Short mmCIF file of N, CA, C and O and ligand atoms in Angstrom, two decimals:
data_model
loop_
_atom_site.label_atom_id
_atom_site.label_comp_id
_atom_site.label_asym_id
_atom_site.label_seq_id
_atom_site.Cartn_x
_atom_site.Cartn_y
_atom_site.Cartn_z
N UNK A 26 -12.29 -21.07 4.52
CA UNK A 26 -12.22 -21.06 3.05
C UNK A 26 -13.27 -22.02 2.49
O UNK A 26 -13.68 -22.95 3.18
N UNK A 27 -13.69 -21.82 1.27
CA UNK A 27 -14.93 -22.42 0.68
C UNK A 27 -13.96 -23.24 -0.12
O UNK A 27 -13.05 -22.77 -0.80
N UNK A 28 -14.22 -24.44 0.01
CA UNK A 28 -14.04 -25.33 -0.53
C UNK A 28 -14.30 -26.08 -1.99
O UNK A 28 -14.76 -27.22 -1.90
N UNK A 29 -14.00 -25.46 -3.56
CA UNK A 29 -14.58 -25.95 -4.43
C UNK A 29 -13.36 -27.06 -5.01
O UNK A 29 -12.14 -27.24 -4.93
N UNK A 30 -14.68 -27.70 -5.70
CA UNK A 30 -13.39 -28.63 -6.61
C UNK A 30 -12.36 -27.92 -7.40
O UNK A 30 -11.27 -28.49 -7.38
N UNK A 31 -12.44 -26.50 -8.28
CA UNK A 31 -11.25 -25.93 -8.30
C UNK A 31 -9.79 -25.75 -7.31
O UNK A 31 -8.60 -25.97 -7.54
N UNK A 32 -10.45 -25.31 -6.24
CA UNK A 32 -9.28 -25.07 -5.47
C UNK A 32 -8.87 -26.62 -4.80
O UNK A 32 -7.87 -26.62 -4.09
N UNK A 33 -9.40 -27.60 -4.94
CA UNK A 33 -9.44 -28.69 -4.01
C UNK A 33 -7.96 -29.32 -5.30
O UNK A 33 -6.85 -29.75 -4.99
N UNK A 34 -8.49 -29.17 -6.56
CA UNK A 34 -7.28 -29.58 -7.78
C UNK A 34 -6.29 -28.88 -7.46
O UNK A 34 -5.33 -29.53 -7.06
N UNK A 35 -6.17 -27.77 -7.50
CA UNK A 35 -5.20 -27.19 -7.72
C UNK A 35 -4.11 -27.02 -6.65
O UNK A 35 -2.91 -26.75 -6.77
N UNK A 36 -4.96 -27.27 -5.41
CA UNK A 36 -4.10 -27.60 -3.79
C UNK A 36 -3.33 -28.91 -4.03
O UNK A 36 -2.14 -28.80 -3.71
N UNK A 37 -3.79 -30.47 -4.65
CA UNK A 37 -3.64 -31.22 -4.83
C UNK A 37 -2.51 -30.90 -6.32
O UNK A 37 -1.63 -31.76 -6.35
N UNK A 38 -2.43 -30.31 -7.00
CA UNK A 38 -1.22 -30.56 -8.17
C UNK A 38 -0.18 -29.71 -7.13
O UNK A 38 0.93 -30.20 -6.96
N UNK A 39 -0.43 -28.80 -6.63
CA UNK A 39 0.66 -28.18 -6.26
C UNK A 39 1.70 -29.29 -4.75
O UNK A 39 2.92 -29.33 -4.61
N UNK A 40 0.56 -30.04 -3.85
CA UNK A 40 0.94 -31.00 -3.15
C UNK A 40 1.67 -32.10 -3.62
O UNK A 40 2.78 -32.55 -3.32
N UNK A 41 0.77 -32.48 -4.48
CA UNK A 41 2.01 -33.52 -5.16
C UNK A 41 3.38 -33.44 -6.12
O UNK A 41 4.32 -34.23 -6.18
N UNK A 42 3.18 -32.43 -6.71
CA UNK A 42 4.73 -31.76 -7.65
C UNK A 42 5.69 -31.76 -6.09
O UNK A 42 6.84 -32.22 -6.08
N UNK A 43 5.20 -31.33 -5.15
CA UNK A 43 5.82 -31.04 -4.22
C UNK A 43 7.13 -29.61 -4.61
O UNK A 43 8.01 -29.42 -3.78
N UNK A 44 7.09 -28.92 -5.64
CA UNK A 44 7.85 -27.85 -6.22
C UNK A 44 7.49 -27.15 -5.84
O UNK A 44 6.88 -27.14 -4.77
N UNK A 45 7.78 -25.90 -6.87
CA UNK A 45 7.34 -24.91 -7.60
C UNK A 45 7.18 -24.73 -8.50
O UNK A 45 8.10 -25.05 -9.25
N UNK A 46 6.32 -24.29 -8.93
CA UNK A 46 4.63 -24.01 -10.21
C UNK A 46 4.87 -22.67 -10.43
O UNK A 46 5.39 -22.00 -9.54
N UNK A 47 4.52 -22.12 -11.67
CA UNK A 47 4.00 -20.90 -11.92
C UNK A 47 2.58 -20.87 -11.89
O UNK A 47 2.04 -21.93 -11.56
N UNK A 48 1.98 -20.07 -12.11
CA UNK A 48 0.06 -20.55 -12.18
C UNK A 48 -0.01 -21.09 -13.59
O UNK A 48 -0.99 -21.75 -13.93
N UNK A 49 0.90 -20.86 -14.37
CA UNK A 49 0.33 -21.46 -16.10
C UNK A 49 0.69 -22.45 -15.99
O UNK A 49 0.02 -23.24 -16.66
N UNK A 50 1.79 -23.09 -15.24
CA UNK A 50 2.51 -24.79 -14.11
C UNK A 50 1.05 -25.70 -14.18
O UNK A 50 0.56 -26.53 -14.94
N UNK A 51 0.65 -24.98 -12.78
CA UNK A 51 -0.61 -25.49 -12.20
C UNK A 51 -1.50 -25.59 -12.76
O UNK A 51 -2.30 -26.47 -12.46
N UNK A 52 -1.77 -24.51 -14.10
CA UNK A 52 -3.28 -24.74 -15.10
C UNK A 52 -3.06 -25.70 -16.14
O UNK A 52 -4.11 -26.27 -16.43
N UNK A 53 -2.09 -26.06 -16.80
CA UNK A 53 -1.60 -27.04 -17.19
C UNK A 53 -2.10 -28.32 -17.05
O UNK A 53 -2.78 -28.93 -17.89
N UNK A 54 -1.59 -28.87 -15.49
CA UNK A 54 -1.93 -29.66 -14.86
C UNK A 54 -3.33 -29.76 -14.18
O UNK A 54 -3.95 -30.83 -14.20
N UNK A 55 -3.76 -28.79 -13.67
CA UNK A 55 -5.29 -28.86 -13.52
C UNK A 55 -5.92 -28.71 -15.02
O UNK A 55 -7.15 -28.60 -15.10
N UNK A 56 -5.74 -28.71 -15.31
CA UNK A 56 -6.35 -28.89 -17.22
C UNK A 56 -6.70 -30.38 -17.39
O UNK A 56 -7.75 -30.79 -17.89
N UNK A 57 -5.93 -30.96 -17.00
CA UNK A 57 -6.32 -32.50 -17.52
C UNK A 57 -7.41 -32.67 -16.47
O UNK A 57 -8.14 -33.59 -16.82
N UNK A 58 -7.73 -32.22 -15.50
CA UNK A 58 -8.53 -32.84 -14.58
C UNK A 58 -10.03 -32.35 -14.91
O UNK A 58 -11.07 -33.00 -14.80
N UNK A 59 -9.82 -30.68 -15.43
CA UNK A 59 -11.08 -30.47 -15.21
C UNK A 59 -10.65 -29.38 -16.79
O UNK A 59 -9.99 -28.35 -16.96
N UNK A 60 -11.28 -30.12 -17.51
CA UNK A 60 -10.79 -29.48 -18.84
C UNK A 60 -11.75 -27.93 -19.06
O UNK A 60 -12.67 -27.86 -18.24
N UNK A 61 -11.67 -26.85 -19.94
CA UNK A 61 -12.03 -25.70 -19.87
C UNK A 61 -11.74 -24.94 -18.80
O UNK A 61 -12.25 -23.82 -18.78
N UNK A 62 -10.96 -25.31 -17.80
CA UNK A 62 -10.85 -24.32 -17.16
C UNK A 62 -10.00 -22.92 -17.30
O UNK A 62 -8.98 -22.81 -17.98
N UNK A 63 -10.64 -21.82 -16.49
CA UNK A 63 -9.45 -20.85 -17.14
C UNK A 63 -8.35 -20.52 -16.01
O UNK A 63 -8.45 -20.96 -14.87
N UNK A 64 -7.38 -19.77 -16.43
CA UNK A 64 -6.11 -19.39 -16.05
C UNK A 64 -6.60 -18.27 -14.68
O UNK A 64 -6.17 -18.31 -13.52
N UNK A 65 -7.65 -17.29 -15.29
CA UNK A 65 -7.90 -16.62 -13.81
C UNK A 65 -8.84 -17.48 -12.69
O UNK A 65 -9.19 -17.05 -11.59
N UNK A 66 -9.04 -18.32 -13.05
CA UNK A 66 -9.62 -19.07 -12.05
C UNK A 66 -8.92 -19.70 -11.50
O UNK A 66 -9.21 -20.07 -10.36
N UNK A 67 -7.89 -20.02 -12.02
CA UNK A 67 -6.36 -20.99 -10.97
C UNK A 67 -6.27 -19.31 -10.64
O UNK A 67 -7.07 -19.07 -9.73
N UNK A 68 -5.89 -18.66 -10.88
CA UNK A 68 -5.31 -17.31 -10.37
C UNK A 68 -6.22 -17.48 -8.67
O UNK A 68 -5.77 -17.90 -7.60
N UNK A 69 -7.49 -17.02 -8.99
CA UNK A 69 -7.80 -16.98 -7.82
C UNK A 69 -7.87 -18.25 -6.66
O UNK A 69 -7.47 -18.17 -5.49
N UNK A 70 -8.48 -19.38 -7.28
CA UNK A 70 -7.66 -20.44 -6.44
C UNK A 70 -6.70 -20.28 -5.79
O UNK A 70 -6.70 -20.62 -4.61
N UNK A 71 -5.69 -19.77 -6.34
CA UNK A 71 -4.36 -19.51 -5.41
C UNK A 71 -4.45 -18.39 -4.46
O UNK A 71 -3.90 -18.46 -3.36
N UNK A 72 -4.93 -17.65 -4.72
CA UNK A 72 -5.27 -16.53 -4.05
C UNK A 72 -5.96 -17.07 -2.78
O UNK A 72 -5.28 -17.00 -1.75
N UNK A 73 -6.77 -17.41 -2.71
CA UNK A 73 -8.00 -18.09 -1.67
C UNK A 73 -6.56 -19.28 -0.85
O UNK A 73 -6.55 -19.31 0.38
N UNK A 74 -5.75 -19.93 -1.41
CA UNK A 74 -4.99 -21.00 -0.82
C UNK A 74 -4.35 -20.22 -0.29
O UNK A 74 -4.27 -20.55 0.89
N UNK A 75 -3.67 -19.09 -0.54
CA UNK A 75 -3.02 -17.87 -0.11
C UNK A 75 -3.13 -17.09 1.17
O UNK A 75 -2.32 -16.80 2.05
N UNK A 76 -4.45 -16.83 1.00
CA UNK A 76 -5.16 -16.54 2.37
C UNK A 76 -5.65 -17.53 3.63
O UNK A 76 -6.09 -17.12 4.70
N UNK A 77 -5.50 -18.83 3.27
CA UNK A 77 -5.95 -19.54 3.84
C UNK A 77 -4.84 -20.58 4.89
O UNK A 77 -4.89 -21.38 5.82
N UNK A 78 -3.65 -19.74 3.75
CA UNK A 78 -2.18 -19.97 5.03
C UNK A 78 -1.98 -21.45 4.15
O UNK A 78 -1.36 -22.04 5.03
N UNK A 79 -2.05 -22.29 3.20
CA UNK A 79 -2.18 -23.35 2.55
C UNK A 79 -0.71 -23.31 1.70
O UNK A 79 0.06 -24.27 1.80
N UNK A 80 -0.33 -22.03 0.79
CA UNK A 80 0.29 -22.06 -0.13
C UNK A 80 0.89 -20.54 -0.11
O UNK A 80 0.17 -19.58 0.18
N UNK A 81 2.12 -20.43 -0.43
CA UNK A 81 2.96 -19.57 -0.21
C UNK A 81 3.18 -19.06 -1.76
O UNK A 81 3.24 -19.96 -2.60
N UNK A 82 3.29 -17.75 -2.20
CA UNK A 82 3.51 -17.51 -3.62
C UNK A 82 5.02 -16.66 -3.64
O UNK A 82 4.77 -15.66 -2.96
N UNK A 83 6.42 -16.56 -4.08
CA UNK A 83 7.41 -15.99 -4.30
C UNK A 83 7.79 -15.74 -5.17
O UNK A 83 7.58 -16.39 -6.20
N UNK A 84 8.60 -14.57 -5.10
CA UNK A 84 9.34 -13.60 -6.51
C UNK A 84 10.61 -14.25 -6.77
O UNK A 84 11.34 -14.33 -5.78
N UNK A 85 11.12 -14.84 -8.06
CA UNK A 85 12.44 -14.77 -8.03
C UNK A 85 12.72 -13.54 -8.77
O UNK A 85 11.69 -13.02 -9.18
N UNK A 86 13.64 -13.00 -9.02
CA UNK A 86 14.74 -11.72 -9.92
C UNK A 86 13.99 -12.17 -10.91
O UNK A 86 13.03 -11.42 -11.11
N UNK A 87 14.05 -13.98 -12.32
CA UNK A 87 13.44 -13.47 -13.28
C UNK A 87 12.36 -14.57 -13.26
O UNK A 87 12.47 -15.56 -12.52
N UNK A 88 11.34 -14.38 -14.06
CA UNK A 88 10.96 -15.56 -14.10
C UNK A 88 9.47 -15.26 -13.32
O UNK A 88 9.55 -14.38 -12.46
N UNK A 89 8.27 -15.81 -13.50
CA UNK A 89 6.93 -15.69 -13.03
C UNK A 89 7.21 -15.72 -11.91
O UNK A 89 8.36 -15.77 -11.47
N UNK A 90 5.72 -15.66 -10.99
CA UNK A 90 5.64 -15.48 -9.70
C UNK A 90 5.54 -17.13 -9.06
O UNK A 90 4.43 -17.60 -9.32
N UNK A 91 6.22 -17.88 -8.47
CA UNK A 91 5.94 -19.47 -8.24
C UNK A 91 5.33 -19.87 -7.16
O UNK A 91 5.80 -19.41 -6.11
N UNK A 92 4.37 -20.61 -7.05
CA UNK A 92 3.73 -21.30 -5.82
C UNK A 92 4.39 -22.42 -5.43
O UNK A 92 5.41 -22.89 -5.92
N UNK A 93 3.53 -22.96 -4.20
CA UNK A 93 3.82 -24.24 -3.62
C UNK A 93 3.12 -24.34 -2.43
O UNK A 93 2.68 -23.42 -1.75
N UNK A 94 3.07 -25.42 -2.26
CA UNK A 94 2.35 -26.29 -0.85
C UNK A 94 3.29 -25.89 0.47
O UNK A 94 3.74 -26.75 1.23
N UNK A 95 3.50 -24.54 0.63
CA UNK A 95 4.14 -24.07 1.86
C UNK A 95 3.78 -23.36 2.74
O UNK A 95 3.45 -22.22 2.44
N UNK A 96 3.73 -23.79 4.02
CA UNK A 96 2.82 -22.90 4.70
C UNK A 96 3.20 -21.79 5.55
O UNK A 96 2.41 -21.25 6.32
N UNK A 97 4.46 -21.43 5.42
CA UNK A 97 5.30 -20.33 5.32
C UNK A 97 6.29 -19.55 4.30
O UNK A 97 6.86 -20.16 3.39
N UNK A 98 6.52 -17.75 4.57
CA UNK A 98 7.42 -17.59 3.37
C UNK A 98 9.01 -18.10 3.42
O UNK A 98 9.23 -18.76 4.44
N UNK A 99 9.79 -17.99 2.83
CA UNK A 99 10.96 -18.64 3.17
C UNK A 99 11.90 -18.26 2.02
O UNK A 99 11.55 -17.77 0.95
N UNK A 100 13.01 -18.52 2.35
CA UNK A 100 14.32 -18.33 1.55
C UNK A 100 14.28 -19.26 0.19
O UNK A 100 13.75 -20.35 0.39
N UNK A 101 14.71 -19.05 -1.02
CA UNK A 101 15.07 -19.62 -1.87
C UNK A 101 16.46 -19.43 -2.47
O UNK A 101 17.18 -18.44 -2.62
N UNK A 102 16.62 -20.90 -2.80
CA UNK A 102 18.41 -20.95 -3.27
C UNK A 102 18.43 -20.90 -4.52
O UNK A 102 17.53 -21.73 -4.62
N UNK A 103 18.64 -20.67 -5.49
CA UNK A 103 18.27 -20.86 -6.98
C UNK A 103 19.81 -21.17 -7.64
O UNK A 103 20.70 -20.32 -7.73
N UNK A 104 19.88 -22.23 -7.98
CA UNK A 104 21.04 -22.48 -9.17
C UNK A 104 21.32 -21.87 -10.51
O UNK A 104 20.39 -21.79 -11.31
N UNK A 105 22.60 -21.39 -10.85
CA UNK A 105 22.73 -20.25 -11.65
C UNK A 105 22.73 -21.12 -13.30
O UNK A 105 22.38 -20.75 -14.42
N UNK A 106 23.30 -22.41 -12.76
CA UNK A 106 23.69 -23.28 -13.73
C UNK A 106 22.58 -24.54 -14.23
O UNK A 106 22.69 -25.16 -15.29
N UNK A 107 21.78 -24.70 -13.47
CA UNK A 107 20.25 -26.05 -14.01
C UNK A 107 19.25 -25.39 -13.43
O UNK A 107 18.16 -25.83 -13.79
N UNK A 108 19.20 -24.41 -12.62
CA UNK A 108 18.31 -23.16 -12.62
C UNK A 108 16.98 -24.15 -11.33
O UNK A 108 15.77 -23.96 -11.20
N UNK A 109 17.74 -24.98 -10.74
CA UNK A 109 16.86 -25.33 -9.51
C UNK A 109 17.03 -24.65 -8.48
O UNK A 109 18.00 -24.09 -7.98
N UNK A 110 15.72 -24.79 -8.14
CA UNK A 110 15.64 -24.03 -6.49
C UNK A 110 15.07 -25.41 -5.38
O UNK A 110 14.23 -26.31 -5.35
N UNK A 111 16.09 -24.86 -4.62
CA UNK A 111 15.56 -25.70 -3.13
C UNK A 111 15.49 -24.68 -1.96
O UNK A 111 15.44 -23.47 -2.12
N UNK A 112 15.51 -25.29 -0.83
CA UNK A 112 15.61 -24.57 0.40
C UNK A 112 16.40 -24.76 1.29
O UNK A 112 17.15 -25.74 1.27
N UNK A 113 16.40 -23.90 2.24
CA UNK A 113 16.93 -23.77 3.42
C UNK A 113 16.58 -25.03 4.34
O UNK A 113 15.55 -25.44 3.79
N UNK A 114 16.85 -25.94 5.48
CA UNK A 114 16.95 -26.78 6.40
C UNK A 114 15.24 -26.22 6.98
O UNK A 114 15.15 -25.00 6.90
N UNK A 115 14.36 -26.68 7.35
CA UNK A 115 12.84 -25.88 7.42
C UNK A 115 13.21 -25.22 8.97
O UNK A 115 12.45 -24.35 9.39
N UNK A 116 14.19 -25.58 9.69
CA UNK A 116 14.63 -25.13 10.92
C UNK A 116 14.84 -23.59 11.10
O UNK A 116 14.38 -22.72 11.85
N UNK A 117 16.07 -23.71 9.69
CA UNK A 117 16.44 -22.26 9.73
C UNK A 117 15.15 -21.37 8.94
O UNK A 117 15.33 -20.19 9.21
N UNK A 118 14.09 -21.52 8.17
CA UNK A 118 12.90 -20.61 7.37
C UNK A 118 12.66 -20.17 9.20
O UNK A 118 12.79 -19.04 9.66
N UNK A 119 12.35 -21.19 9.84
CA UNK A 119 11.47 -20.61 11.28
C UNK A 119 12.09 -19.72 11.95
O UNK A 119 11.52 -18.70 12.35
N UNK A 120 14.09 -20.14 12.32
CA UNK A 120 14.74 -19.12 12.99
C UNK A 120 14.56 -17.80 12.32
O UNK A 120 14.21 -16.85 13.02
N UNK A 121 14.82 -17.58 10.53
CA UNK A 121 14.78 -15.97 10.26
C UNK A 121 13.40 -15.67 10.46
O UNK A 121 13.21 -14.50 10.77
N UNK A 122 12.14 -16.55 10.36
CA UNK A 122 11.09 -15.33 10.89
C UNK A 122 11.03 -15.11 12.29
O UNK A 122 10.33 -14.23 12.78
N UNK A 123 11.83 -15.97 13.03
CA UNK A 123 12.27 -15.24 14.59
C UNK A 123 12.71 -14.50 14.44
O UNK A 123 12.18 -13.57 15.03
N UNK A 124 13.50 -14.24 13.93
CA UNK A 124 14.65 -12.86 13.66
C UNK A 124 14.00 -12.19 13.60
O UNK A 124 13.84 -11.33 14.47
N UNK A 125 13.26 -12.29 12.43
CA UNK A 125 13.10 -11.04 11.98
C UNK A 125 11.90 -10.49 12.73
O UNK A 125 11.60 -9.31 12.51
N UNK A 126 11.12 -11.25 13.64
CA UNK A 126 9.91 -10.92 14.33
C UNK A 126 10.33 -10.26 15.59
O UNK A 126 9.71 -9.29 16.02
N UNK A 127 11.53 -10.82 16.30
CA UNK A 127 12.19 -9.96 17.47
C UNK A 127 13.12 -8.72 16.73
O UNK A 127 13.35 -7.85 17.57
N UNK A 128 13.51 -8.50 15.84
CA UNK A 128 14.44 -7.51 15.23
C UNK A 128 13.50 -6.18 14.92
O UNK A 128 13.94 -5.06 14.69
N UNK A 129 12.08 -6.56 14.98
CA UNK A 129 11.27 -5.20 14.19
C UNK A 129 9.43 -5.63 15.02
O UNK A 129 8.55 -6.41 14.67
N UNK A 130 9.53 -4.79 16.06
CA UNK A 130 8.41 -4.58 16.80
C UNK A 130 7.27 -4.82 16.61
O UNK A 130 6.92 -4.14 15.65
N UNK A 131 6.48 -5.40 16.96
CA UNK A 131 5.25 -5.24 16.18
C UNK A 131 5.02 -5.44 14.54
O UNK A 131 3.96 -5.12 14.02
N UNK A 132 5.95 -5.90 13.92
CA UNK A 132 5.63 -6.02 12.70
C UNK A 132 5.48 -7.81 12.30
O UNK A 132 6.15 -8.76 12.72
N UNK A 133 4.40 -7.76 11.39
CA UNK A 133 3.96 -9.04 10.75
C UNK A 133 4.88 -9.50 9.59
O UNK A 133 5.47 -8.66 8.90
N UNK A 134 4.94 -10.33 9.45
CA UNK A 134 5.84 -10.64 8.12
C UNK A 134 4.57 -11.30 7.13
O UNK A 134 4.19 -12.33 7.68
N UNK A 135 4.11 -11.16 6.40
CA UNK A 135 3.33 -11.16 5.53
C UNK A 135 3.97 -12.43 3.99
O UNK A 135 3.66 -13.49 3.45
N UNK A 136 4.84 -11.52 3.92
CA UNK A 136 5.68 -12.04 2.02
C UNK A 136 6.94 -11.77 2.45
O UNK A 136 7.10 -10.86 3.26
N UNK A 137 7.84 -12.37 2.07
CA UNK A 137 9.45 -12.70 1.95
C UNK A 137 10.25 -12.73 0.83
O UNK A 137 9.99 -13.80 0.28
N UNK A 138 10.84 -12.31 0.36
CA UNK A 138 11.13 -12.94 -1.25
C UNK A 138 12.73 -12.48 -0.97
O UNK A 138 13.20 -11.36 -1.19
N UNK A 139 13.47 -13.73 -0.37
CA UNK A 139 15.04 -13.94 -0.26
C UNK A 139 15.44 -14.79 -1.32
O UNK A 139 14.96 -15.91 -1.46
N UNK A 140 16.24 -14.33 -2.04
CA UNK A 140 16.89 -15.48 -3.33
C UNK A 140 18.76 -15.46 -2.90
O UNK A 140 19.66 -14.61 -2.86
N UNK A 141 18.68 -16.28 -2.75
CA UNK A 141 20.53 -16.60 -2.93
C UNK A 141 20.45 -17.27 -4.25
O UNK A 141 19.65 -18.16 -4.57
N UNK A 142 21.46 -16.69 -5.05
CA UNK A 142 22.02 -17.34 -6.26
C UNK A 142 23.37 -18.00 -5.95
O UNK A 142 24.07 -17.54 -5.05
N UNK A 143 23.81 -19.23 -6.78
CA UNK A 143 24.89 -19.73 -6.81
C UNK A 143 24.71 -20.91 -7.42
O UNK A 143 24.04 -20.95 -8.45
N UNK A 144 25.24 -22.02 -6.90
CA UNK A 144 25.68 -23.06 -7.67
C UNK A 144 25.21 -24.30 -6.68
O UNK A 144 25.62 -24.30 -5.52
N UNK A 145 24.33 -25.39 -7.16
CA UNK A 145 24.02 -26.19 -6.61
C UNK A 145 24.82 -27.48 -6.17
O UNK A 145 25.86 -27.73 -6.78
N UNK A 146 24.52 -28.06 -5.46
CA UNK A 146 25.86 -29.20 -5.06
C UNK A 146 25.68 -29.98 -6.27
O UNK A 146 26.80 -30.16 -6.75
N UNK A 147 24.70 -30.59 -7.06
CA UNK A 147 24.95 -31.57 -7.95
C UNK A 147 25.65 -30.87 -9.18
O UNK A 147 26.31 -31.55 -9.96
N UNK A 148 25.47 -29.31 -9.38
CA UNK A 148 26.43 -28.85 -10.33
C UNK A 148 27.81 -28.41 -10.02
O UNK A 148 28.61 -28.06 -10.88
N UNK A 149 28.04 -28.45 -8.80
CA UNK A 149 29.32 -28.35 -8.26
C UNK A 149 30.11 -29.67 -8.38
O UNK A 149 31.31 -29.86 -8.57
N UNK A 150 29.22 -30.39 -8.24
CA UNK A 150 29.73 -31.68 -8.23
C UNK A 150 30.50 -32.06 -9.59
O UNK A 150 31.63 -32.53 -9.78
N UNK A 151 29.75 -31.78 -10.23
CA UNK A 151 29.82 -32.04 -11.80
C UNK A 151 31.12 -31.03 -12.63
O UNK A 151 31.86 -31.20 -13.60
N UNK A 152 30.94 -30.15 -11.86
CA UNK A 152 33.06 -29.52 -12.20
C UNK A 152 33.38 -29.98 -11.77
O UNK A 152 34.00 -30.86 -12.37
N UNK A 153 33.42 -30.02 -10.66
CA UNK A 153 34.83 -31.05 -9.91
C UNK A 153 35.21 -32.64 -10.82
O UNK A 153 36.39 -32.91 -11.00
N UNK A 154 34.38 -33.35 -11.20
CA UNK A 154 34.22 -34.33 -11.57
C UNK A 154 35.12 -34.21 -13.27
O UNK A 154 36.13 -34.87 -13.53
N UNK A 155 34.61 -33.46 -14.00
CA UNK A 155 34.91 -32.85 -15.16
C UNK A 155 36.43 -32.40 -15.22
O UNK A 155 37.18 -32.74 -16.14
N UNK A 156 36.81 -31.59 -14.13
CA UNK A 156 38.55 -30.76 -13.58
C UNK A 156 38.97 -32.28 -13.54
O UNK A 156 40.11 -32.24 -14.01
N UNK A 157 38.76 -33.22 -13.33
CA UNK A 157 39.32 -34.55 -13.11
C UNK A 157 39.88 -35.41 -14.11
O UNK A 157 41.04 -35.77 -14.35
N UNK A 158 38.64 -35.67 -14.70
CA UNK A 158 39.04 -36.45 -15.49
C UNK A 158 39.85 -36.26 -17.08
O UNK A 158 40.18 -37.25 -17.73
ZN1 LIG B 215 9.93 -22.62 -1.80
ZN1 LIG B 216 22.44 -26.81 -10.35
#
């Protein structure tokens, strides 16, 4: 991969949020660094980080397409109630692409887009806490 100061920013906001970004996230934030820049140019930045095995891009149900500094695809948990997403233990992302790499012959896994919805422990927490008092 060619290395420009575009993509070198935009690897770097997405590394340090340590999240997930939408690309208008990331242009945002690469905005202050390198002002005028445009939106399809983070587009392709990501694209190029994409290919380069750097940064992983996923679908939730609603909501833009989100990046991150991941160098595999993987499961997302999404909270129904503060609307965070975390992940899976990074143990288990590796076991299902075992799975799923011994379950189906010859096939590559490319893109993933697993969402579990539910309820996060700190908002679980927070009924319980609430039923209490
Ligand atoms: Zn993720
Ligand atoms: Zn929550």
């Amino acid at each position: 991969m060619r290395v420009t100061p575009q993509r070198a920013h935009v690897w770097r906001v997405l590394l340090e949020s340590g999240g997930h970004l939408s690309a208008d996230g990331v242009w945002e934030e690469v905005k202050g660094v390198l002002p005028g820049l445009k939106l399809s140019t983070v587009y392709r930045a990501l694209e190029a980080l994409g290919e380069a095995g750097l940064v992983v891009d996923s679908r939730l149900p609603e909501g833009p397409r989100i990046f991150e500094a991941h160098p595999a695809a993987h499961p997302h948990l999404v909270c129904e109630s503060c609307g965070s997403i975390s992940h899976l233990e990074p143990e288990m992302d590796l076991r299902l692409l075992e799975a799923l790499r011994a379950s189906s012959t010859g096939f590559e896994v490319q893109e993933l887009h697993v969402v579990a919805r539910g309820t996060c422990a700190a908002c679980a927490g927070q009924g319980e806490s609430e039923a209490e008092s």
